[in-house]
Amino acid sequence: MLNQIKGLHHVTAMASSAPENNAFWTRTLGLRRVKQTVNFDEPSVYHLYYGDEHGTPGSVMTYFPFPHIIRGRPGTGEVGTTVFSVPEGSLDFWQQHLAAQGVADLKRDESFGSRRLAFSGPDGDGLALVEDKNDVRPAWIGDGIAADHAIRGFHSASLRLRDAGATEELLKFMGYQHAETHAGTKRLVRPDGNGADAIDIETLPGVPRGDLGAGSVHHIAFAVDNRAAQLEVRKALMDTGFQVTPVIDRDYFWAIYFRTPGGVLFEIATNEPGFDRDEDTAHLGEALKLPAQHEHLRSRLEKTLEPLE
Ligand code: ZN
């Protein structure tokens, strides 16, 4: 069993409108935009990153906005709900705030004994807030949500699978332990992780595979401290029979990717070097940053990428 993986690093999803996505994650949900760059594999579109003040791994939601892309069709083989942690007693504020902002599909319930508010993002993204009184991670409060309400980072993410068995085995190999089962959903937790420690598995045997589109999660990334730990994880996964990509430089972290037995794309990302490698912490996310291989496209991209504000 591996011990290098420390919880979630980031979750990456698809959007249809960059300015709408930016407004939702910063003004509505109060996260900080910590990086404004392009999709390194498809540089005609943005890659936007939202998180806490520093873009700490475990807090970072990222989007590829493809203008006019059609909505995804939810199904199996993908992430179902991405869940963020908020302070105890804050959900009444959030329910009023999100309703006032016109956020769709607000629903209060209880999950694994915690109060939860589920809602949809601008493209039907499956999102939720869960009250967690034990979460001591500092919140970003620069975008207008007060500290006693603000998001602390990821709480968990759920995987929707037709058959959970092999993915559950994989997560256990990655260091997760079965914690509890609630209403048919199985929770696995990484003990001593970075705070973004839980993965929930929903088993939906009769549900067809989802179609990727706006509002769909593209992949989910797990955190390791550094490149040495990443290479250990890569070797162990390959020795177990997984097809894993070579290490790819994403400027703010190094990444490897592999497809899980249940169909979800997993990434293992390093905590180094971080989002302040090319911008001061005070100014994260303000300027368009391009990787060296795409810098020659800058003048064109500055004309064709839709302004965020
Ligand atoms: Zn990623």
Coordinates of C-alpha atoms and ligand atoms in Angstrom, one line a residue:
M1 CA 0.0 0.0 0.0
L2 CA 1.2 3.5 -0.9
N3 CA 1.7 6.2 1.7
Q4 CA 2.8 9.1 -0.5
I5 CA -0.7 10.4 -1.5
K6 CA -2.0 13.1 0.9
G7 CA -5.6 13.7 -0.3
L8 CA -6.9 15.7 -3.2
H9 CA -4.7 18.2 -5.1
H10 CA -7.2 19.7 -7.6
V11 CA -10.4 18.9 -9.5
T12 CA -10.6 19.9 -13.1
A13 CA -13.9 20.4 -14.9
M14 CA -15.3 21.8 -18.2
A15 CA -17.3 25.1 -18.6
S16 CA -19.0 26.9 -21.4
S17 CA -18.2 30.5 -20.6
A18 CA -15.0 31.8 -19.0
P19 CA -16.4 35.0 -17.6
E20 CA -19.5 33.3 -16.2
N21 CA -17.2 30.6 -14.6
N22 CA -14.9 33.3 -13.2
A23 CA -17.8 35.2 -11.7
F24 CA -19.3 32.1 -10.1
W25 CA -16.1 30.8 -8.5
T26 CA -14.8 34.2 -7.3
R27 CA -17.9 36.4 -6.5
T28 CA -20.5 33.8 -5.8
L29 CA -18.4 31.1 -4.0
G30 CA -15.6 33.4 -2.8
L31 CA -12.6 31.5 -4.0
R32 CA -9.5 33.3 -5.2
R33 CA -8.5 33.0 -8.8
V34 CA -4.9 31.9 -8.3
K35 CA -4.0 31.3 -12.0
Q36 CA -5.1 32.4 -15.4
T37 CA -3.4 30.4 -18.0
V38 CA -4.3 28.2 -21.0
N39 CA -4.9 24.5 -21.4
F40 CA -1.3 23.4 -22.2
D41 CA -2.7 20.7 -24.6
E42 CA -5.2 23.0 -26.3
P43 CA -3.9 26.6 -25.8
S44 CA -6.8 28.3 -27.6
V45 CA -8.8 27.9 -24.3
Y46 CA -8.2 29.1 -20.8
H47 CA -7.2 27.0 -17.9
L48 CA -8.5 28.8 -14.8
Y49 CA -7.6 27.9 -11.3
Y50 CA -9.5 28.9 -8.1
G51 CA -8.5 28.1 -4.5
D52 CA -7.4 29.6 -1.3
E53 CA -4.9 32.5 -1.0
H54 CA -2.0 30.4 -2.2
G55 CA -3.8 27.8 -4.3
T56 CA -2.9 25.2 -1.6
P57 CA -3.3 21.7 -2.9
G58 CA -6.6 20.4 -1.6
S59 CA -8.3 23.7 -2.3
V60 CA -8.0 24.1 -6.1
M61 CA -10.9 23.8 -8.5
T62 CA -9.8 24.3 -12.1
Y63 CA -11.7 24.8 -15.4
F64 CA -11.3 24.4 -19.1
P65 CA -13.8 26.9 -20.5
F66 CA -14.7 25.9 -24.1
P67 CA -17.0 28.6 -25.5
H68 CA -20.4 27.1 -26.6
I69 CA -19.5 23.5 -25.6
I70 CA -22.7 21.6 -25.0
R71 CA -23.6 20.4 -21.5
G72 CA -22.3 17.0 -20.3
R73 CA -24.8 14.2 -19.6
P74 CA -24.3 13.0 -16.1
G75 CA -23.7 9.3 -15.7
T76 CA -21.3 6.7 -14.4
G77 CA -17.5 6.6 -14.9
E78 CA -17.1 10.2 -13.6
V79 CA -17.0 12.4 -10.6
G80 CA -20.5 13.1 -9.4
T81 CA -20.3 15.8 -6.7
T82 CA -17.4 18.0 -5.8
V83 CA -17.8 18.9 -2.1
F84 CA -16.3 21.9 -0.3
S85 CA -15.8 22.3 3.5
V86 CA -17.4 25.3 5.2
P87 CA -17.5 26.3 8.9
E88 CA -20.2 24.9 11.3
G89 CA -23.3 27.0 11.2
S90 CA -22.6 28.7 7.9
L91 CA -25.1 26.8 5.7
D92 CA -28.0 29.2 6.4
F93 CA -25.9 32.0 5.1
W94 CA -24.9 30.0 2.0
Q95 CA -28.4 29.0 1.2
Q96 CA -29.6 32.6 1.3
H97 CA -26.5 33.9 -0.6
L98 CA -26.7 31.3 -3.3
A99 CA -30.5 31.7 -3.7
A100 CA -30.0 35.5 -4.0
Q101 CA -27.3 34.9 -6.7
G102 CA -29.8 32.7 -8.7
V103 CA -27.9 29.5 -8.1
A104 CA -30.0 26.4 -9.2
D105 CA -31.0 23.2 -7.6
L106 CA -30.4 24.2 -3.9
K107 CA -31.0 21.3 -1.7
R108 CA -30.3 20.9 2.1
D109 CA -29.8 17.5 3.5
E110 CA -27.5 15.5 5.8
S111 CA -24.7 13.3 4.6
F112 CA -22.6 11.1 6.9
G113 CA -24.0 13.0 9.8
S114 CA -23.0 16.4 8.5
R115 CA -25.2 19.2 7.3
R116 CA -24.9 19.6 3.5
L117 CA -26.1 22.1 0.9
A118 CA -26.1 20.7 -2.7
F119 CA -26.4 23.0 -5.7
S120 CA -25.6 23.2 -9.4
G121 CA -22.9 25.4 -11.0
P122 CA -23.5 27.5 -14.1
D123 CA -23.2 24.5 -16.4
G124 CA -25.1 22.1 -14.1
D125 CA -21.9 21.2 -12.2
G126 CA -22.6 18.9 -9.3
L127 CA -21.4 20.8 -6.2
A128 CA -22.1 20.8 -2.5
L129 CA -20.9 22.5 0.7
V130 CA -20.6 20.5 3.9
E131 CA -20.2 21.9 7.4
D132 CA -17.1 20.6 9.1
K133 CA -16.3 22.0 12.5
N134 CA -12.9 20.3 12.6
D135 CA -11.5 21.9 9.5
V136 CA -8.8 24.4 10.5
R137 CA -7.6 25.3 7.0
P138 CA -7.5 29.1 6.6
A139 CA -10.0 30.5 4.1
W140 CA -9.5 33.1 1.4
I141 CA -11.6 36.1 2.4
G142 CA -10.6 38.6 -0.3
D143 CA -13.6 38.0 -2.6
G144 CA -16.3 39.1 -0.1
I145 CA -17.3 36.0 1.8
A146 CA -16.5 36.5 5.6
A147 CA -14.2 34.1 7.4
D148 CA -17.0 32.5 9.5
H149 CA -18.6 31.4 6.2
A150 CA -15.8 31.0 3.7
I151 CA -14.9 27.8 1.9
R152 CA -11.8 26.0 3.5
G153 CA -11.0 23.8 0.6
F154 CA -12.3 20.4 -0.7
H155 CA -14.1 18.2 1.7
S156 CA -14.6 15.3 -0.7
A157 CA -15.5 14.2 -4.1
S158 CA -17.9 11.4 -5.1
L159 CA -17.2 8.9 -7.9
R160 CA -20.2 7.5 -9.7
L161 CA -19.4 3.9 -10.8
R162 CA -21.3 1.0 -12.3
D163 CA -19.1 -1.4 -10.4
A164 CA -17.1 0.0 -7.5
G165 CA -15.0 -3.0 -6.7
A166 CA -11.8 -2.4 -8.7
T167 CA -11.8 1.4 -8.0
E168 CA -12.2 0.8 -4.3
E169 CA -9.3 -1.6 -4.4
L170 CA -7.2 1.0 -6.2
L171 CA -8.1 3.7 -3.6
K172 CA -7.0 1.3 -0.8
F173 CA -3.8 0.7 -2.7
M174 CA -3.4 4.5 -2.8
G175 CA -3.6 4.7 1.0
Y176 CA -7.4 5.2 1.5
Q177 CA -9.3 3.3 4.1
H178 CA -13.0 2.5 4.2
A179 CA -14.5 4.7 6.9
E180 CA -18.3 4.3 6.7
T181 CA -21.3 3.8 4.4
H182 CA -24.3 6.1 4.3
A183 CA -27.4 5.7 2.1
G184 CA -25.6 3.3 -0.2
T185 CA -22.5 5.6 -0.6
K186 CA -19.2 4.3 0.6
R187 CA -16.7 6.7 2.1
L188 CA -13.0 6.1 1.9
V189 CA -10.7 8.4 3.8
R190 CA -6.9 9.1 3.7
P191 CA -5.8 9.3 7.3
D192 CA -3.4 12.2 8.1
G193 CA -4.0 13.8 4.7
N194 CA -4.1 17.4 3.7
G195 CA -7.7 18.1 4.8
A196 CA -9.2 17.1 1.4
D197 CA -9.2 13.5 2.6
A198 CA -12.5 11.8 1.6
I199 CA -13.6 10.0 -1.6
D200 CA -17.2 8.8 -1.7
I201 CA -18.2 5.9 -4.0
E202 CA -21.7 5.8 -5.4
T203 CA -22.5 2.5 -7.0
L204 CA -25.1 2.8 -9.8
P205 CA -25.1 -0.5 -11.8
G206 CA -27.9 0.4 -14.2
V207 CA -26.7 3.9 -15.1
P208 CA -24.9 4.4 -18.5
R209 CA -21.6 6.2 -18.7
G210 CA -21.7 10.0 -18.6
D211 CA -20.9 12.1 -21.6
L212 CA -18.2 14.7 -21.1
G213 CA -19.3 18.3 -21.6
A214 CA -19.8 21.6 -19.8
G215 CA -20.3 20.9 -16.1
S216 CA -18.5 17.6 -16.2
V217 CA -15.4 16.9 -14.2
H218 CA -12.6 16.1 -16.6
H219 CA -10.3 14.5 -14.1
I220 CA -9.5 14.4 -10.4
A221 CA -6.0 14.9 -9.0
F222 CA -4.4 13.5 -5.9
A223 CA -1.5 15.2 -4.1
V224 CA 2.0 14.0 -3.4
D225 CA 4.7 16.2 -1.8
N226 CA 7.3 16.1 -4.5
R227 CA 8.7 14.5 -7.7
A228 CA 10.4 11.7 -5.9
A229 CA 7.2 10.6 -4.3
Q230 CA 5.4 10.9 -7.6
L231 CA 7.9 8.6 -9.3
E232 CA 7.4 6.0 -6.5
V233 CA 3.7 6.2 -7.0
R234 CA 4.1 5.9 -10.8
K235 CA 6.3 2.8 -10.5
A236 CA 3.9 1.1 -8.0
L237 CA 0.9 1.8 -10.3
M238 CA 2.7 0.5 -13.3
D239 CA 3.9 -2.6 -11.4
T240 CA 0.2 -3.2 -10.6
G241 CA -0.7 -3.1 -14.2
F242 CA -2.0 0.5 -14.7
Q243 CA -1.0 2.4 -17.9
V244 CA 0.4 5.7 -16.5
T245 CA 1.6 8.7 -18.6
P246 CA 5.1 9.9 -18.3
V247 CA 5.7 12.8 -15.9
I248 CA 4.3 16.0 -17.5
D249 CA 5.4 19.5 -16.5
R250 CA 2.3 21.7 -15.8
D251 CA 4.5 24.6 -14.6
Y252 CA 2.8 24.8 -11.2
F253 CA 3.0 21.1 -10.5
W254 CA 4.2 17.9 -12.2
A255 CA 1.5 15.5 -13.4
I256 CA 0.9 11.9 -14.3
Y257 CA -2.4 10.5 -15.4
F258 CA -4.1 7.1 -15.6
R259 CA -7.6 5.8 -16.2
T260 CA -9.2 3.9 -13.4
P261 CA -11.1 0.7 -13.8
G262 CA -14.4 2.5 -13.2
G263 CA -13.6 5.0 -16.0
V264 CA -12.6 8.0 -14.0
L265 CA -9.4 9.8 -15.1
F266 CA -7.0 10.2 -12.1
E267 CA -4.0 12.4 -11.9
I268 CA -1.2 12.4 -9.4
A269 CA 0.1 16.0 -9.0
T270 CA 3.1 17.3 -6.9
N271 CA 2.7 20.0 -4.3
E272 CA 5.8 21.6 -5.7
P273 CA 6.6 24.2 -7.2
G274 CA 3.2 25.8 -6.6
F275 CA 1.3 28.8 -8.1
D276 CA 3.7 31.5 -6.8
R277 CA 6.5 30.3 -9.0
D278 CA 5.8 33.0 -11.6
E279 CA 3.7 35.6 -9.7
D280 CA 3.8 37.2 -6.3
T281 CA 1.3 35.8 -3.9
A282 CA -0.3 39.2 -3.7
H283 CA -1.1 39.2 -7.4
L284 CA -1.9 35.6 -8.2
G285 CA -4.3 35.1 -11.1
E286 CA -4.2 38.7 -12.3
A287 CA -2.2 38.3 -15.5
L288 CA -2.4 35.8 -18.3
K289 CA 0.5 33.4 -17.8
L290 CA 1.6 31.2 -20.6
P291 CA 4.0 28.2 -20.5
A292 CA 7.2 28.7 -22.4
Q293 CA 6.1 26.5 -25.2
H294 CA 3.0 28.7 -25.9
E295 CA 4.5 32.1 -25.2
H296 CA 4.8 32.8 -28.9
L297 CA 1.0 32.6 -29.1
R298 CA 0.5 35.5 -26.6
S299 CA -0.5 38.3 -28.9
R300 CA -3.0 36.1 -30.7
L301 CA -4.4 34.7 -27.4
E302 CA -4.8 38.1 -25.8
K303 CA -7.1 39.0 -28.7
T304 CA -9.1 35.7 -28.9
L305 CA -9.5 34.7 -25.2
E306 CA -12.7 36.3 -23.9
P307 CA -12.0 38.8 -21.1
L308 CA -12.8 37.4 -17.7
E309 CA -14.2 40.6 -16.2
Ligands
ZN1 ZN -5.1 18.2 -13.5

